[in-house]
Amino acid sequence: MQVTWTLTLPSTKKPTSDELKLVLSDNKKDLGIFLSYYFKKEGALAEKVDLASEIHFKDQTEGNFDLEFDLIHYNACLAIHDQKRDSMKITFEIENDKLNLKGPYWPEREMDEI
């Protein structure tokens, strides 16, 4: 499984690191939803997303950064309410006025043979 997410950039020119930080800061709720897809089988949600590293550009349109977030497991029936801080490396690509984010690849287990 690999999750992708697209955010809109304020202009079509190539953004600087500070402009990308502003876009990520303005879209914290969307980033939480994006990261939560990785933990849905565990029943966890990602909240309070923050940039955990500098934005590293590979070239003018690609790069990566780390996001830090609270991973919250909650299940009222089992009396579970657990919270821990976690992080994830995200790669990005800039296309026109779109910021395409790509999370890590987590292989999914195939069905077992009988």
Short mmCIF file of C-alpha atoms in Angstrom, two decimals:
data_model
loop_
_atom_site.label_atom_id
_atom_site.label_comp_id
_atom_site.label_asym_id
_atom_site.label_seq_id
_atom_site.Cartn_x
_atom_site.Cartn_y
_atom_site.Cartn_z
CA MET A 1 0.00 0.00 0.00
CA GLN A 2 1.22 3.46 -0.86
CA VAL A 3 -0.97 6.48 -0.25
CA THR A 4 -0.86 9.67 -2.32
CA TRP A 5 -2.47 13.04 -1.63
CA THR A 6 -2.66 16.28 -3.63
CA LEU A 7 -2.64 19.80 -2.21
CA THR A 8 -3.16 23.03 -4.16
CA LEU A 9 -0.32 25.54 -4.27
CA PRO A 10 -1.07 29.29 -4.22
CA SER A 11 0.73 30.00 -7.52
CA THR A 12 2.06 28.16 -10.56
CA LYS A 13 5.67 29.29 -10.08
CA LYS A 14 8.06 26.91 -8.32
CA PRO A 15 7.55 27.40 -4.56
CA THR A 16 10.35 27.95 -2.08
CA SER A 17 10.85 25.92 1.07
CA ASP A 18 9.09 28.61 3.15
CA GLU A 19 6.07 28.62 0.82
CA LEU A 20 5.80 24.82 1.08
CA LYS A 21 5.97 25.07 4.89
CA LEU A 22 3.07 27.52 4.78
CA VAL A 23 0.99 25.22 2.54
CA LEU A 24 1.67 22.24 4.84
CA SER A 25 0.78 24.32 7.90
CA ASP A 26 -2.49 25.49 6.31
CA ASN A 27 -3.48 21.89 5.43
CA LYS A 28 -2.80 20.10 8.75
CA LYS A 29 -6.26 18.49 8.79
CA ASP A 30 -5.79 17.04 5.28
CA LEU A 31 -2.33 15.77 6.26
CA GLY A 32 -3.89 14.00 9.25
CA ILE A 33 -6.39 12.25 6.97
CA PHE A 34 -3.58 11.32 4.54
CA LEU A 35 -1.46 9.78 7.32
CA SER A 36 -4.46 8.04 8.93
CA TYR A 37 -4.86 5.81 5.85
CA TYR A 38 -1.65 4.02 6.89
CA PHE A 39 -3.07 3.14 10.31
CA LYS A 40 -6.74 2.41 9.53
CA LYS A 41 -6.31 -1.36 10.00
CA GLU A 42 -5.02 -0.67 13.52
CA GLY A 43 -7.99 1.61 14.17
CA ALA A 44 -5.75 4.62 14.74
CA LEU A 45 -5.95 8.24 13.63
CA ALA A 46 -3.18 10.77 13.00
CA GLU A 47 -3.65 14.23 14.53
CA LYS A 48 -1.58 17.34 15.33
CA VAL A 49 0.61 17.00 12.24
CA ASP A 50 3.79 19.10 12.19
CA LEU A 51 6.82 19.35 9.95
CA ALA A 52 9.62 17.42 11.72
CA SER A 53 12.53 18.24 9.39
CA GLU A 54 13.67 20.72 6.81
CA ILE A 55 12.30 20.35 3.29
CA HIS A 56 14.98 18.73 1.13
CA PHE A 57 14.80 19.41 -2.61
CA LYS A 58 16.22 16.73 -4.93
CA ASP A 59 15.71 19.12 -7.85
CA GLN A 60 13.32 22.02 -8.53
CA THR A 61 10.20 19.86 -8.54
CA GLU A 62 10.94 16.89 -6.23
CA GLY A 63 12.08 16.30 -2.69
CA ASN A 64 11.15 14.97 0.74
CA PHE A 65 10.50 15.88 4.34
CA ASP A 66 9.46 14.23 7.61
CA LEU A 67 6.08 14.75 9.26
CA GLU A 68 5.55 14.25 12.97
CA PHE A 69 2.09 13.47 14.36
CA ASP A 70 0.11 12.07 17.29
CA LEU A 71 -1.07 8.52 16.58
CA ILE A 72 -4.24 7.91 18.56
CA HIS A 73 -5.78 4.47 19.13
CA TYR A 74 -9.31 4.66 20.53
CA ASN A 75 -11.87 1.93 21.09
CA ALA A 76 -14.62 2.51 23.68
CA CYS A 77 -15.72 -1.14 23.72
CA LEU A 78 -12.23 -2.39 24.62
CA ALA A 79 -11.48 0.60 26.89
CA ILE A 80 -8.47 1.59 24.78
CA HIS A 81 -7.29 5.18 24.53
CA ASP A 82 -3.61 5.29 23.64
CA GLN A 83 -1.62 8.15 22.17
CA LYS A 84 2.00 8.33 21.02
CA ARG A 85 4.12 10.61 18.85
CA ASP A 86 5.25 9.12 15.53
CA SER A 87 6.86 10.32 12.31
CA MET A 88 6.89 9.41 8.63
CA LYS A 89 9.03 10.37 5.62
CA ILE A 90 7.02 11.89 2.77
CA THR A 91 8.21 12.49 -0.79
CA PHE A 92 6.71 15.21 -2.96
CA GLU A 93 6.50 16.32 -6.58
CA ILE A 94 5.38 19.72 -7.81
CA GLU A 95 3.27 19.85 -10.99
CA ASN A 96 1.96 23.26 -12.09
CA ASP A 97 -0.10 24.43 -9.09
CA LYS A 98 -0.33 20.99 -7.40
CA LEU A 99 1.78 19.50 -4.62
CA ASN A 100 1.61 15.71 -4.92
CA LEU A 101 2.56 13.93 -1.69
CA LYS A 102 3.53 10.27 -1.56
CA GLY A 103 3.90 8.26 1.62
CA PRO A 104 6.16 5.24 2.08
CA TYR A 105 5.41 1.91 0.46
CA TRP A 106 4.14 -0.64 3.00
CA PRO A 107 3.71 -4.07 1.41
CA GLU A 108 0.44 -5.78 2.28
CA ARG A 109 0.35 -9.41 3.27
CA GLU A 110 -1.15 -11.68 0.64
CA MET A 111 -3.61 -14.44 1.48
CA ASP A 112 -2.02 -17.61 2.86
CA GLU A 113 -2.18 -20.76 0.78
CA ILE A 114 -4.18 -23.66 2.15
#
